[in-house]
mmCIF file of N, CA, C and O in Angstrom:
data_model
loop_
_atom_site.group_PDB
_atom_site.id
_atom_site.type_symbol
_atom_site.label_atom_id
_atom_site.label_comp_id
_atom_site.label_asym_id
_atom_site.label_seq_id
_atom_site.Cartn_x
_atom_site.Cartn_y
_atom_site.Cartn_z
ATOM 1 N N UNK A 106 83.974 -39.994 21.278
ATOM 2 C CA UNK A 106 84.641 -39.101 20.020
ATOM 3 C C UNK A 106 83.675 -37.637 20.221
ATOM 4 O O UNK A 106 82.732 -37.493 20.634
ATOM 5 N N UNK A 107 84.566 -36.560 19.579
ATOM 6 C CA UNK A 107 84.027 -35.444 19.583
ATOM 7 C C UNK A 107 83.978 -35.008 17.997
ATOM 8 O O UNK A 107 84.949 -35.100 17.144
ATOM 9 N N UNK A 108 82.764 -35.086 17.497
ATOM 10 C CA UNK A 108 82.508 -34.959 15.909
ATOM 11 C C UNK A 108 81.884 -33.797 15.488
ATOM 12 O O UNK A 108 81.124 -33.225 16.319
ATOM 13 N N UNK A 109 82.386 -33.572 14.567
ATOM 14 C CA UNK A 109 81.759 -32.234 13.707
ATOM 15 C C UNK A 109 80.891 -32.448 12.620
ATOM 16 O O UNK A 109 81.303 -33.392 11.652
ATOM 17 N N UNK A 110 79.566 -32.230 12.482
ATOM 18 C CA UNK A 110 78.667 -32.443 11.277
ATOM 19 C C UNK A 110 78.319 -31.259 10.631
ATOM 20 O O UNK A 110 77.836 -30.463 11.172
ATOM 21 N N UNK A 111 78.801 -30.973 9.456
ATOM 22 C CA UNK A 111 78.700 -30.015 8.670
ATOM 23 C C UNK A 111 77.300 -30.264 7.926
ATOM 24 O O UNK A 111 77.000 -31.265 7.300
ATOM 25 N N UNK A 112 76.483 -29.025 7.663
ATOM 26 C CA UNK A 112 75.140 -29.449 6.872
ATOM 27 C C UNK A 112 74.370 -29.998 7.797
ATOM 28 O O UNK A 112 73.573 -30.984 7.486
ATOM 29 N N UNK A 113 74.503 -29.697 9.101
ATOM 30 C CA UNK A 113 73.916 -30.690 10.212
ATOM 31 C C UNK A 113 72.622 -30.808 10.556
ATOM 32 O O UNK A 113 72.012 -31.117 11.594
ATOM 33 N N UNK A 114 71.613 -30.210 9.939
ATOM 34 C CA UNK A 114 70.345 -29.521 10.299
ATOM 35 C C UNK A 114 69.109 -30.146 9.590
ATOM 36 O O UNK A 114 68.205 -29.913 9.332
ATOM 37 N N UNK A 115 69.615 -30.888 8.396
ATOM 38 C CA UNK A 115 68.456 -31.557 7.466
ATOM 39 C C UNK A 115 68.298 -32.759 7.740
ATOM 40 O O UNK A 115 68.323 -33.221 8.780
ATOM 41 N N UNK A 116 67.639 -33.753 6.766
ATOM 42 C CA UNK A 116 66.988 -34.806 7.042
ATOM 43 C C UNK A 116 68.137 -35.820 7.471
ATOM 44 O O UNK A 116 67.530 -36.892 8.028
ATOM 45 N N UNK A 117 69.415 -35.881 7.040
ATOM 46 C CA UNK A 117 70.489 -36.721 7.598
ATOM 47 C C UNK A 117 70.870 -36.560 8.740
ATOM 48 O O UNK A 117 71.284 -37.607 9.508
ATOM 49 N N UNK A 118 70.670 -35.238 9.459
ATOM 50 C CA UNK A 118 71.215 -35.379 10.933
ATOM 51 C C UNK A 118 70.742 -36.104 11.811
ATOM 52 O O UNK A 118 71.557 -36.746 12.685
ATOM 53 N N UNK A 119 69.475 -36.418 11.978
ATOM 54 C CA UNK A 119 68.926 -37.159 12.952
ATOM 55 C C UNK A 119 69.335 -38.789 13.059
ATOM 56 O O UNK A 119 69.832 -39.423 14.172
ATOM 57 N N UNK A 120 69.270 -39.175 11.898
ATOM 58 C CA UNK A 120 69.696 -40.679 11.520
ATOM 59 C C UNK A 120 71.344 -40.600 11.796
ATOM 60 O O UNK A 120 71.800 -41.854 12.405
ATOM 61 N N UNK A 121 72.138 -39.673 11.503
ATOM 62 C CA UNK A 121 73.390 -39.736 11.694
ATOM 63 C C UNK A 121 73.742 -39.532 13.223
ATOM 64 O O UNK A 121 74.813 -40.106 13.621
ATOM 65 N N UNK A 122 73.060 -38.881 13.856
ATOM 66 C CA UNK A 122 73.393 -38.739 15.147
ATOM 67 C C UNK A 122 72.872 -40.113 15.996
ATOM 68 O O UNK A 122 73.590 -40.361 16.995
ATOM 69 N N UNK A 123 71.868 -40.483 15.687
ATOM 70 C CA UNK A 123 71.490 -41.863 16.191
ATOM 71 C C UNK A 123 72.769 -43.065 15.994
ATOM 72 O O UNK A 123 73.144 -43.601 16.787
ATOM 73 N N UNK A 124 73.307 -42.965 14.645
ATOM 74 C CA UNK A 124 74.364 -43.926 14.245
ATOM 75 C C UNK A 124 75.676 -43.349 15.337
ATOM 76 O O UNK A 124 76.105 -44.423 15.905
ATOM 77 N N UNK A 125 75.943 -42.237 15.396
ATOM 78 C CA UNK A 125 77.284 -41.808 16.111
ATOM 79 C C UNK A 125 76.844 -42.504 17.458
ATOM 80 O O UNK A 125 77.828 -42.836 18.155
ATOM 81 N N UNK A 126 75.436 -42.050 18.179
ATOM 82 C CA UNK A 126 75.343 -42.316 19.729
ATOM 83 C C UNK A 126 75.409 -43.729 19.674
ATOM 84 O O UNK A 126 76.050 -44.260 20.642
ATOM 85 N N UNK A 127 74.845 -44.531 18.783
ATOM 86 C CA UNK A 127 75.107 -46.085 19.050
ATOM 87 C C UNK A 127 76.406 -46.628 18.929
ATOM 88 O O UNK A 127 76.823 -47.661 19.558
ATOM 89 N N UNK A 128 77.473 -45.744 18.229
ATOM 90 C CA UNK A 128 78.896 -46.233 18.561
ATOM 91 C C UNK A 128 79.764 -45.569 19.395
ATOM 92 O O UNK A 128 80.936 -45.386 19.062
ATOM 93 N N UNK A 129 79.213 -44.789 20.399
ATOM 94 C CA UNK A 129 80.118 -44.294 21.594
ATOM 95 C C UNK A 129 80.290 -42.887 21.309
ATOM 96 O O UNK A 129 81.161 -42.395 21.956
ATOM 97 N N UNK A 130 79.913 -42.011 20.434
ATOM 98 C CA UNK A 130 80.248 -40.648 20.502
ATOM 99 C C UNK A 130 79.769 -40.009 21.717
ATOM 100 O O UNK A 130 78.572 -40.249 22.232
ATOM 101 N N UNK A 131 80.490 -39.117 21.891
ATOM 102 C CA UNK A 131 80.371 -38.273 23.291
ATOM 103 C C UNK A 131 79.639 -36.975 22.949
ATOM 104 O O UNK A 131 79.024 -36.533 23.974
ATOM 105 N N UNK A 132 80.140 -36.389 21.959
ATOM 106 C CA UNK A 132 79.553 -34.856 21.846
ATOM 107 C C UNK A 132 79.739 -34.743 20.272
ATOM 108 O O UNK A 132 80.449 -35.146 19.483
ATOM 109 N N UNK A 133 78.598 -34.041 19.844
ATOM 110 C CA UNK A 133 78.491 -33.738 18.146
ATOM 111 C C UNK A 133 78.141 -32.366 18.144
ATOM 112 O O UNK A 133 77.223 -31.925 18.673
ATOM 113 N N UNK A 134 78.913 -31.593 17.138
ATOM 114 C CA UNK A 134 78.649 -30.358 17.039
ATOM 115 C C UNK A 134 77.728 -30.222 15.605
ATOM 116 O O UNK A 134 78.689 -30.659 14.733
ATOM 117 N N UNK A 135 76.706 -29.705 15.686
ATOM 118 C CA UNK A 135 76.083 -29.545 14.359
ATOM 119 C C UNK A 135 76.271 -28.022 13.904
ATOM 120 O O UNK A 135 76.069 -27.173 14.601
ATOM 121 N N UNK A 136 76.758 -28.202 12.423
ATOM 122 C CA UNK A 136 76.783 -26.561 11.892
ATOM 123 C C UNK A 136 75.990 -26.702 10.604
ATOM 124 O O UNK A 136 76.071 -27.541 9.902
ATOM 125 N N UNK A 137 75.312 -25.454 10.360
ATOM 126 C CA UNK A 137 74.586 -25.383 9.438
ATOM 127 C C UNK A 137 74.476 -23.654 9.098
ATOM 128 O O UNK A 137 74.376 -22.925 9.912
ATOM 129 N N UNK A 138 74.297 -23.373 7.875
ATOM 130 C CA UNK A 138 74.079 -22.097 7.300
ATOM 131 C C UNK A 138 72.393 -21.467 8.017
ATOM 132 O O UNK A 138 72.384 -20.470 8.276
ATOM 133 N N UNK A 139 71.707 -22.465 8.006
ATOM 134 C CA UNK A 139 70.223 -22.128 8.458
ATOM 135 C C UNK A 139 70.151 -23.234 9.869
ATOM 136 O O UNK A 139 71.060 -24.329 9.870
ATOM 137 N N UNK A 140 69.106 -22.674 10.693
ATOM 138 C CA UNK A 140 68.673 -23.706 11.865
ATOM 139 C C UNK A 140 68.168 -24.752 11.465
ATOM 140 O O UNK A 140 68.075 -25.356 10.458
ATOM 141 N N UNK A 141 68.018 -25.633 12.380
ATOM 142 C CA UNK A 141 67.250 -27.073 12.290
ATOM 143 C C UNK A 141 66.116 -26.727 11.635
ATOM 144 O O UNK A 141 65.361 -25.688 12.195
ATOM 145 N N UNK A 142 65.454 -27.473 10.927
ATOM 146 C CA UNK A 142 64.208 -27.526 10.321
ATOM 147 C C UNK A 142 63.254 -28.199 11.108
ATOM 148 O O UNK A 142 63.660 -29.154 12.129
ATOM 149 N N UNK A 143 61.970 -27.537 11.484
ATOM 150 C CA UNK A 143 61.099 -28.000 12.491
ATOM 151 C C UNK A 143 60.855 -29.579 12.340
ATOM 152 O O UNK A 143 60.936 -30.189 13.602
ATOM 153 N N UNK A 144 60.853 -29.902 11.272
ATOM 154 C CA UNK A 144 60.221 -31.405 11.413
ATOM 155 C C UNK A 144 61.663 -32.396 11.829
ATOM 156 O O UNK A 144 61.564 -33.499 12.015
ATOM 157 N N UNK A 145 62.911 -31.738 12.083
ATOM 158 C CA UNK A 145 63.952 -32.756 12.433
ATOM 159 C C UNK A 145 64.352 -32.012 13.818
ATOM 160 O O UNK A 145 65.252 -32.757 14.329
ATOM 161 N N UNK A 146 64.002 -31.052 14.205
ATOM 162 C CA UNK A 146 64.451 -30.542 15.652
ATOM 163 C C UNK A 146 64.565 -31.481 16.587
ATOM 164 O O UNK A 146 65.129 -31.694 17.423
ATOM 165 N N UNK A 147 62.877 -32.179 16.770
ATOM 166 C CA UNK A 147 62.753 -32.851 17.713
ATOM 167 C C UNK A 147 63.707 -34.305 17.694
ATOM 168 O O UNK A 147 64.361 -34.551 18.753
ATOM 169 N N UNK A 148 64.098 -34.910 16.719
ATOM 170 C CA UNK A 148 64.944 -36.105 16.673
ATOM 171 C C UNK A 148 66.464 -35.546 17.022
ATOM 172 O O UNK A 148 67.182 -36.317 17.613
ATOM 173 N N UNK A 149 66.808 -34.527 16.446
ATOM 174 C CA UNK A 149 68.134 -33.961 16.981
ATOM 175 C C UNK A 149 68.228 -33.803 18.347
ATOM 176 O O UNK A 149 69.043 -34.209 18.946
ATOM 177 N N UNK A 150 67.284 -32.992 19.033
ATOM 178 C CA UNK A 150 67.165 -33.066 20.496
ATOM 179 C C UNK A 150 67.159 -34.461 21.209
ATOM 180 O O UNK A 150 67.821 -34.590 22.260
ATOM 181 N N UNK A 151 66.568 -35.327 20.940
ATOM 182 C CA UNK A 151 66.161 -36.667 21.513
ATOM 183 C C UNK A 151 67.585 -37.442 21.455
ATOM 184 O O UNK A 151 67.975 -37.956 22.373
ATOM 185 N N UNK A 152 68.069 -37.314 20.050
ATOM 186 C CA UNK A 152 69.395 -38.208 20.123
ATOM 187 C C UNK A 152 70.566 -37.303 20.651
ATOM 188 O O UNK A 152 71.439 -37.893 21.426
ATOM 189 N N UNK A 153 70.509 -35.983 21.044
ATOM 190 C CA UNK A 153 71.702 -35.102 21.459
ATOM 191 C C UNK A 153 71.649 -35.668 22.845
ATOM 192 O O UNK A 153 72.848 -35.532 23.624
ATOM 193 N N UNK A 154 70.354 -35.806 23.600
ATOM 194 C CA UNK A 154 70.298 -36.106 24.821
ATOM 195 C C UNK A 154 70.908 -37.427 25.385
ATOM 196 O O UNK A 154 71.343 -37.637 26.375
ATOM 197 N N UNK A 155 70.850 -38.397 24.226
ATOM 198 C CA UNK A 155 71.819 -39.536 24.831
ATOM 199 C C UNK A 155 73.542 -39.584 25.029
ATOM 200 O O UNK A 155 74.126 -40.236 25.150
ATOM 201 N N UNK A 156 73.715 -38.554 24.220
ATOM 202 C CA UNK A 156 75.336 -38.174 24.150
ATOM 203 C C UNK A 156 75.837 -37.670 25.769
ATOM 204 O O UNK A 156 75.068 -36.802 26.261
ATOM 205 N N UNK A 157 76.732 -38.215 26.212
ATOM 206 C CA UNK A 157 77.479 -37.836 27.435
ATOM 207 C C UNK A 157 77.632 -36.401 27.437
ATOM 208 O O UNK A 157 77.394 -35.795 28.595
ATOM 209 N N UNK A 158 77.783 -36.047 26.327
ATOM 210 C CA UNK A 158 78.410 -34.381 26.519
ATOM 211 C C UNK A 158 77.331 -33.719 25.494
ATOM 212 O O UNK A 158 77.699 -32.218 25.644
ATOM 213 N N UNK A 159 76.522 -34.336 25.083
ATOM 214 C CA UNK A 159 75.342 -33.664 24.477
ATOM 215 C C UNK A 159 75.753 -32.915 22.821
ATOM 216 O O UNK A 159 76.794 -33.557 22.437
ATOM 217 N N UNK A 160 74.887 -32.552 22.686
ATOM 218 C CA UNK A 160 74.905 -31.895 21.144
ATOM 219 C C UNK A 160 75.019 -30.456 21.288
ATOM 220 O O UNK A 160 74.197 -29.802 21.990
ATOM 221 N N UNK A 161 75.838 -29.639 20.449
ATOM 222 C CA UNK A 161 75.986 -28.306 20.166
ATOM 223 C C UNK A 161 75.324 -27.984 18.924
ATOM 224 O O UNK A 161 75.823 -28.525 17.650
ATOM 225 N N UNK A 162 74.558 -27.240 18.537
ATOM 226 C CA UNK A 162 73.900 -26.661 17.423
ATOM 227 C C UNK A 162 74.677 -25.196 17.194
ATOM 228 O O UNK A 162 74.319 -24.277 17.973
ATOM 229 N N UNK A 163 75.268 -24.877 15.952
ATOM 230 C CA UNK A 163 75.876 -23.780 15.755
ATOM 231 C C UNK A 163 75.500 -23.140 14.087
ATOM 232 O O UNK A 163 75.287 -24.169 13.410
ATOM 233 N N UNK A 164 75.049 -22.024 14.105
ATOM 234 C CA UNK A 164 74.934 -21.648 12.563
ATOM 235 C C UNK A 164 76.001 -20.901 12.280
ATOM 236 O O UNK A 164 76.380 -20.003 12.965
ATOM 237 N N UNK A 165 76.447 -21.320 11.043
ATOM 238 C CA UNK A 165 77.858 -20.904 10.414
ATOM 239 C C UNK A 165 77.874 -21.465 9.072
ATOM 240 O O UNK A 165 77.311 -22.335 8.789
ATOM 241 N N UNK A 166 78.801 -20.723 8.353
ATOM 242 C CA UNK A 166 79.001 -21.194 7.006
ATOM 243 C C UNK A 166 80.410 -21.668 6.878
ATOM 244 O O UNK A 166 81.597 -20.950 7.188
ATOM 245 N N UNK A 167 80.743 -23.017 6.762
ATOM 246 C CA UNK A 167 81.915 -23.323 6.741
ATOM 247 C C UNK A 167 82.723 -23.149 5.654
ATOM 248 O O UNK A 167 83.950 -23.680 5.412
ATOM 249 N N UNK A 168 82.288 -22.516 4.310
ATOM 250 C CA UNK A 168 82.842 -21.935 3.274
ATOM 251 C C UNK A 168 83.847 -20.959 3.476
ATOM 252 O O UNK A 168 84.476 -20.394 2.907
ATOM 253 N N UNK A 169 83.480 -20.428 4.814
ATOM 254 C CA UNK A 169 84.325 -19.132 5.166
ATOM 255 C C UNK A 169 85.299 -19.511 6.199
ATOM 256 O O UNK A 169 84.999 -20.094 7.258
ATOM 257 N N UNK A 170 86.578 -19.297 5.960
ATOM 258 C CA UNK A 170 87.506 -19.666 6.723
ATOM 259 C C UNK A 170 87.532 -19.089 8.058
ATOM 260 O O UNK A 170 87.775 -19.970 9.100
ATOM 261 N N UNK A 171 87.242 -17.854 8.386
ATOM 262 C CA UNK A 171 87.154 -17.219 9.758
ATOM 263 C C UNK A 171 85.883 -17.989 10.561
ATOM 264 O O UNK A 171 86.320 -18.243 11.977
ATOM 265 N N UNK A 172 85.104 -18.311 9.782
ATOM 266 C CA UNK A 172 83.867 -19.113 10.580
ATOM 267 C C UNK A 172 84.319 -20.565 11.125
ATOM 268 O O UNK A 172 84.136 -21.114 12.306
ATOM 269 N N UNK A 173 84.892 -21.141 10.142
ATOM 270 C CA UNK A 173 85.268 -22.586 10.419
ATOM 271 C C UNK A 173 86.374 -22.439 11.636
ATOM 272 O O UNK A 173 86.400 -23.559 12.335
ATOM 273 N N UNK A 174 87.287 -21.702 11.199
ATOM 274 C CA UNK A 174 88.280 -21.536 12.468
ATOM 275 C C UNK A 174 87.731 -21.452 13.699
ATOM 276 O O UNK A 174 88.149 -21.829 14.914
ATOM 277 N N UNK A 175 86.954 -20.561 13.785
ATOM 278 C CA UNK A 175 86.149 -20.264 15.187
ATOM 279 C C UNK A 175 85.405 -21.302 15.760
ATOM 280 O O UNK A 175 85.378 -21.793 16.918
ATOM 281 N N UNK A 176 84.722 -22.437 14.789
ATOM 282 C CA UNK A 176 84.173 -23.784 15.030
ATOM 283 C C UNK A 176 84.928 -24.457 15.711
ATOM 284 O O UNK A 176 84.818 -24.985 16.634
ATOM 285 N N UNK A 177 86.146 -24.719 15.180
ATOM 286 C CA UNK A 177 86.960 -25.674 15.603
ATOM 287 C C UNK A 177 88.018 -25.475 16.838
ATOM 288 O O UNK A 177 87.947 -26.137 17.272
ATOM 289 N N UNK A 178 87.903 -23.905 16.980
ATOM 290 C CA UNK A 178 88.549 -23.660 18.276
ATOM 291 C C UNK A 178 87.598 -23.801 19.405
ATOM 292 O O UNK A 178 88.232 -24.173 20.540
ATOM 293 N N UNK A 179 86.285 -23.576 19.048
ATOM 294 C CA UNK A 179 85.247 -23.904 20.314
ATOM 295 C C UNK A 179 85.323 -25.503 20.616
ATOM 296 O O UNK A 179 85.167 -25.872 21.755
ATOM 297 N N UNK A 180 85.439 -26.531 19.475
ATOM 298 C CA UNK A 180 85.253 -27.771 19.833
ATOM 299 C C UNK A 180 86.422 -28.316 20.502
ATOM 300 O O UNK A 180 86.301 -29.471 20.791
ATOM 301 N N UNK A 181 87.940 -27.896 20.352
ATOM 302 C CA UNK A 181 88.993 -28.546 20.635
ATOM 303 C C UNK A 181 89.133 -29.577 19.999
ATOM 304 O O UNK A 181 89.259 -29.405 18.503
ATOM 305 N N UNK A 182 89.705 -30.882 20.327
ATOM 306 C CA UNK A 182 89.948 -31.871 19.520
ATOM 307 C C UNK A 182 88.831 -32.532 18.810
ATOM 308 O O UNK A 182 88.100 -32.906 19.192
ATOM 309 N N UNK A 183 88.957 -32.318 17.453
ATOM 310 C CA UNK A 183 87.830 -32.974 16.646
ATOM 311 C C UNK A 183 88.277 -34.366 16.051
ATOM 312 O O UNK A 183 89.566 -34.695 15.575
ATOM 313 N N UNK A 184 87.656 -35.484 16.444
ATOM 314 C CA UNK A 184 87.800 -36.921 16.129
ATOM 315 C C UNK A 184 87.080 -37.289 14.945
ATOM 316 O O UNK A 184 87.514 -38.504 14.479
ATOM 317 N N UNK A 185 85.985 -36.644 14.432
ATOM 318 C CA UNK A 185 85.341 -36.948 13.259
ATOM 319 C C UNK A 185 84.697 -36.080 12.467
ATOM 320 O O UNK A 185 84.088 -35.043 13.219
ATOM 321 N N UNK A 186 84.651 -36.126 11.323
ATOM 322 C CA UNK A 186 83.646 -34.961 10.403
ATOM 323 C C UNK A 186 82.833 -35.663 9.592
ATOM 324 O O UNK A 186 83.131 -36.745 8.681
ATOM 325 N N UNK A 187 81.597 -35.411 9.673
ATOM 326 C CA UNK A 187 80.353 -35.695 8.807
ATOM 327 C C UNK A 187 79.983 -34.659 7.751
ATOM 328 O O UNK A 187 79.702 -33.578 8.307
ATOM 329 N N UNK A 188 80.037 -34.829 6.611
ATOM 330 C CA UNK A 188 79.393 -33.537 5.792
ATOM 331 C C UNK A 188 78.349 -34.192 4.953
ATOM 332 O O UNK A 188 78.027 -34.714 4.587
ATOM 333 N N UNK A 189 76.980 -33.392 5.723
ATOM 334 C CA UNK A 189 75.924 -34.042 5.239
ATOM 335 C C UNK A 189 75.004 -33.025 4.237
ATOM 336 O O UNK A 189 73.794 -33.252 4.306
ATOM 337 N N UNK A 190 75.358 -32.071 3.991
ATOM 338 C CA UNK A 190 75.031 -31.052 3.135
ATOM 339 C C UNK A 190 74.277 -31.583 1.956
ATOM 340 O O UNK A 190 74.826 -32.556 1.058
ATOM 341 N N UNK A 191 73.177 -31.297 1.530
ATOM 342 C CA UNK A 191 72.536 -31.914 0.362
ATOM 343 C C UNK A 191 71.426 -31.089 -0.302
ATOM 344 O O UNK A 191 71.387 -29.831 0.307
ATOM 345 N N UNK A 192 70.588 -31.312 -1.315
ATOM 346 C CA UNK A 192 69.677 -30.566 -2.012
ATOM 347 C C UNK A 192 68.438 -30.710 -0.997
ATOM 348 O O UNK A 192 67.983 -31.946 -0.499
ATOM 349 N N UNK A 193 67.706 -29.902 -0.612
ATOM 350 C CA UNK A 193 66.545 -29.901 -0.023
ATOM 351 C C UNK A 193 65.623 -29.545 -0.557
ATOM 352 O O UNK A 193 64.490 -29.174 -1.150
#
């Protein structure tokens, strides 16, 4: 599966990546307004290496139509969306 994860750089990203990996995801694209927090970066990289097509990390604001169109254009067929934005 090719999965889009918005708000994907916080505390939930590592656990969600692990869950997706265990269920056969091939590629996950993480998108957030800020980059990955240092404390989550290693888990994101570790889980991303288990995906056959890897993990792609993009900085972007999915509330902006032009940005989400560009992200979707890069991804091709999207087979799942996880919205992980939360309060930090």
